[in-house]
Coordinates of C-alpha atoms in Angstrom, one line a residue:
L198 CA 100.0 110.3 -66.1
L199 CA 101.7 109.7 -69.4
K200 CA 101.8 105.9 -68.9
Q201 CA 98.1 105.8 -68.0
A202 CA 97.3 108.1 -71.0
A203 CA 99.2 105.7 -73.3
E204 CA 97.2 102.8 -71.9
R205 CA 93.9 104.5 -72.6
I206 CA 95.0 105.3 -76.1
R207 CA 96.0 101.7 -76.7
S208 CA 92.7 100.4 -75.3
V209 CA 90.6 102.0 -78.1
L210 CA 92.8 100.9 -81.0
R211 CA 92.9 97.8 -83.1
E212 CA 95.9 95.5 -83.1
Q213 CA 97.2 96.8 -86.4
D214 CA 97.0 100.5 -85.4
T215 CA 100.2 102.2 -84.3
P216 CA 100.3 104.5 -81.3
A217 CA 103.4 106.6 -80.4
R218 CA 104.5 109.3 -78.1
L219 CA 106.1 112.2 -80.1
G220 CA 107.3 114.1 -77.0
G221 CA 106.0 116.0 -74.0
D222 CA 102.3 115.3 -73.8
E223 CA 101.8 114.8 -77.6
F224 CA 100.8 111.4 -79.0
L225 CA 100.3 110.2 -82.5
V226 CA 98.1 107.4 -83.8
M227 CA 98.4 105.8 -87.2
L228 CA 95.3 104.0 -88.4
E229 CA 95.8 101.7 -91.4
E230 CA 93.4 100.1 -93.8
L231 CA 90.3 102.2 -92.9
G232 CA 87.2 101.6 -94.9
N233 CA 86.5 105.3 -95.1
P234 CA 87.6 108.5 -93.2
G235 CA 84.5 108.2 -91.0
H236 CA 86.2 105.4 -89.2
A237 CA 88.9 107.8 -88.1
E238 CA 86.2 109.9 -86.6
L239 CA 84.9 107.0 -84.6
V240 CA 88.4 106.4 -83.1
A241 CA 88.9 110.1 -82.4
G242 CA 85.6 110.2 -80.6
K243 CA 86.5 107.2 -78.5
L244 CA 89.9 108.8 -77.6
V245 CA 88.3 112.0 -76.4
E246 CA 85.7 110.1 -74.4
S247 CA 88.3 107.9 -72.8
F248 CA 90.0 110.9 -71.3
K249 CA 86.9 112.2 -69.6
Q250 CA 87.3 109.9 -66.7
P251 CA 89.8 111.0 -64.0
F252 CA 93.3 109.5 -63.7
I253 CA 94.3 108.0 -60.3
L254 CA 97.9 109.0 -59.4
G255 CA 98.7 107.6 -56.0
S256 CA 95.9 108.9 -53.8
R257 CA 95.0 111.8 -56.1
Q258 CA 92.5 112.2 -58.9
V259 CA 93.8 114.2 -61.9
H260 CA 91.7 115.4 -64.8
S261 CA 93.3 115.7 -68.2
T262 CA 91.5 116.5 -71.4
T263 CA 92.6 115.7 -74.9
S264 CA 92.4 117.4 -78.3
V265 CA 92.7 115.4 -81.5
G266 CA 93.6 116.5 -85.0
I267 CA 93.0 114.2 -88.0
S268 CA 94.6 114.1 -91.4
T269 CA 94.0 111.4 -94.0
Y270 CA 96.0 110.0 -96.9
P271 CA 96.2 111.0 -99.7
G272 CA 93.7 113.9 -99.5
D273 CA 95.6 115.8 -96.8
G274 CA 99.1 114.9 -98.0
D275 CA 101.1 112.2 -99.5
T276 CA 104.2 112.4 -97.3
V277 CA 104.7 111.7 -93.6
E278 CA 105.7 115.3 -93.0
A279 CA 102.6 116.8 -94.7
L280 CA 100.2 114.4 -92.9
M281 CA 101.8 115.2 -89.5
Q282 CA 101.9 118.9 -90.1
N283 CA 98.2 119.0 -91.2
A284 CA 97.1 116.8 -88.2
D285 CA 99.0 119.2 -85.9
T286 CA 97.1 122.2 -87.5
A287 CA 93.8 120.4 -87.0
M288 CA 94.7 119.6 -83.4
Y289 CA 95.3 123.2 -82.5
K290 CA 92.0 124.0 -84.1
A291 CA 90.4 121.4 -81.8
K292 CA 92.1 123.1 -78.8
D293 CA 90.6 126.5 -79.9
S294 CA 87.2 124.8 -79.7
G295 CA 87.6 124.3 -76.0
R296 CA 89.5 121.0 -75.7
S297 CA 87.9 117.6 -75.5
H298 CA 87.2 117.9 -79.2
Y299 CA 88.5 116.5 -82.5
R300 CA 88.8 118.2 -85.9
F301 CA 89.6 117.0 -89.4
F302 CA 92.1 119.0 -91.3
S303 CA 90.5 121.2 -94.0
Q304 CA 91.6 123.4 -96.9
E305 CA 90.3 126.4 -95.0
M306 CA 92.8 125.5 -92.2
R307 CA 95.5 125.4 -94.8
R308 CA 94.5 128.8 -96.1
V309 CA 94.5 130.3 -92.6
A310 CA 97.9 128.7 -91.8
E311 CA 99.4 130.1 -95.0
E312 CA 97.9 133.5 -94.3
R313 CA 99.4 133.5 -90.8
L314 CA 102.8 132.6 -92.2
L315 CA 102.6 135.4 -94.8
I316 CA 101.6 137.9 -92.1
A317 CA 104.4 136.7 -89.8
S318 CA 107.0 137.1 -92.5
H319 CA 106.0 140.8 -93.0
L320 CA 105.4 141.5 -89.4
R321 CA 109.1 140.8 -88.5
H322 CA 110.1 143.9 -90.5
A323 CA 107.1 146.1 -89.8
L324 CA 108.8 148.2 -87.1
R325 CA 112.0 148.7 -89.1
K326 CA 110.0 149.8 -92.2
H327 CA 107.9 152.2 -90.1
E328 CA 104.7 150.5 -91.1
L329 CA 103.1 150.7 -87.6
S330 CA 101.2 153.7 -86.5
L331 CA 98.8 154.9 -83.7
V332 CA 95.3 156.3 -83.9
Y333 CA 93.4 157.6 -80.9
Q334 CA 89.9 157.1 -79.6
P335 CA 88.9 160.3 -77.8
I336 CA 87.5 160.3 -74.3
M337 CA 85.1 163.2 -73.8
D338 CA 83.9 165.2 -70.8
I339 CA 80.3 165.6 -72.0
V340 CA 79.5 168.2 -69.4
E341 CA 82.3 170.5 -70.5
G342 CA 82.3 169.4 -74.1
R343 CA 86.0 168.8 -74.4
I344 CA 88.4 165.9 -74.9
V345 CA 90.1 164.9 -71.7
G346 CA 91.9 161.8 -72.8
A347 CA 92.4 159.2 -75.5
E348 CA 92.8 155.5 -75.9
C349 CA 95.8 154.6 -78.1
L350 CA 95.1 152.0 -80.8
L351 CA 97.8 150.3 -82.9
R352 CA 97.4 150.0 -86.7
W353 CA 99.6 148.2 -89.3
F354 CA 99.6 149.0 -93.0
N355 CA 101.7 146.9 -95.2
P356 CA 102.1 147.7 -98.9
Q357 CA 101.5 144.1 -99.9
L358 CA 98.9 143.0 -97.3
G359 CA 97.1 146.4 -97.0
Q360 CA 95.5 147.3 -93.6
V361 CA 95.9 144.3 -91.3
P362 CA 93.4 144.2 -88.4
P363 CA 95.0 144.1 -84.9
D364 CA 93.1 140.9 -83.9
Q365 CA 95.0 139.2 -86.7
F366 CA 98.6 140.5 -86.2
I367 CA 98.8 141.0 -82.4
P368 CA 98.4 137.3 -81.5
I369 CA 101.0 136.5 -84.2
A370 CA 103.3 139.1 -82.7
E371 CA 102.9 137.5 -79.3
G372 CA 103.6 134.1 -80.7
L373 CA 106.8 135.3 -82.5
G374 CA 108.1 137.1 -79.5
L375 CA 107.8 140.5 -81.2
I376 CA 105.3 142.1 -78.9
E377 CA 107.8 143.6 -76.5
G378 CA 109.5 145.7 -79.2
I379 CA 106.1 146.7 -80.6
G380 CA 104.9 147.5 -77.0
D381 CA 107.9 149.8 -76.5
F382 CA 107.2 151.6 -79.7
V383 CA 103.5 152.1 -78.7
L384 CA 104.5 153.5 -75.2
N385 CA 107.1 155.9 -76.6
T386 CA 105.1 157.1 -79.5
A387 CA 102.0 157.7 -77.3
C388 CA 103.9 159.7 -74.8
K389 CA 105.7 161.7 -77.4
E390 CA 102.4 162.6 -79.2
A391 CA 100.7 163.4 -75.9
V392 CA 103.4 166.0 -75.2
E393 CA 103.0 167.5 -78.7
W394 CA 99.2 167.9 -78.0
S395 CA 100.1 169.7 -74.7
E396 CA 102.6 172.0 -76.5
M397 CA 99.9 172.9 -79.1
G398 CA 97.8 174.3 -76.3
Q399 CA 95.4 171.3 -75.9
G400 CA 96.1 171.2 -72.1
P401 CA 97.1 168.1 -70.2
V402 CA 95.6 164.9 -71.7
H403 CA 95.8 161.4 -70.3
V404 CA 96.4 158.6 -72.7
S405 CA 95.5 154.9 -72.2
V406 CA 97.7 152.3 -73.7
N407 CA 96.7 148.6 -74.1
L408 CA 99.3 146.1 -73.0
S409 CA 99.9 142.5 -73.9
S410 CA 100.0 140.0 -71.0
Q411 CA 103.4 139.0 -72.2
Q412 CA 104.8 142.5 -71.4
F413 CA 104.2 141.7 -67.7
R414 CA 106.2 138.5 -67.7
H415 CA 109.8 139.8 -68.3
G416 CA 110.0 142.1 -65.3
D417 CA 111.0 145.3 -67.1
L418 CA 107.6 146.8 -67.8
L419 CA 107.9 149.5 -65.2
A420 CA 111.3 150.5 -66.5
C421 CA 109.9 150.7 -70.0
V422 CA 107.0 152.9 -68.9
D423 CA 109.4 155.1 -66.8
G424 CA 111.7 155.4 -69.8
A425 CA 108.8 156.4 -72.1
L426 CA 107.6 159.1 -69.6

C-alpha cells in the first residue's frame, strides 16, 4: 500500500518536486519555484483526487483516503522546522474536516495551537492545585416534585485562564494521557458528595458520571468504580 501510495504521489508531481516518506503513513512533498501559492492548491487537489481510486493489493481492493496540509515559504515560516510544523497543523485540520481534504496553514490555526499548548501546560497541574470541581444537573421526578438524581459535570477554573469550557480541556486531557487521573477524581468526588447529601437527610440519590472512552481501554475501570463506591 505504501509503495502504491508513493507511486500515486510521484505521478502528480513535476520532475523538480521532491516527495519523501517521513515515517508510518506520512509523506511530505516539497514544491519549488511555484508561481504563486495557488499552484500548491492545484497539486494538493490532484493528490487528494488520486487517492479516491481503490488500491489493488493482491486480489483485494483497499480504499485509503488522504489529508493534506500546506505551508508556504516565507509567509508560514522561514525554517524547515517551522514550515513542517505548520504543514502538520494544517494536515490535522484537514483530517478534522472529514479526510480527503486539504487545508492551507493560517494564523488562526497558529492561535488555536498556541492556545491548546497554554491550556495543556496548566492542565498538567490542575488536579494537584485543586482547580477542578464538580457541579450537578438535577434530575427531577415531576410527579412528586423532588430531586431523585443528578448528572455530575466537571468544571475547571484556572487563575490565569479563567473558566475553561470542558469541550476545550477534556480532549486535551485525553491527548495528554491525564484523563484517567481526572476520571478517578470525578468518580471519588461524586460518590463522596452523594453520601453527604444522604447524610443531610436528602434520601438516596443516584448520580450519573460521564466517562471518557479512554477509561475503558486500560482494564481497571470496574476496580476504580468499586474503589470509589
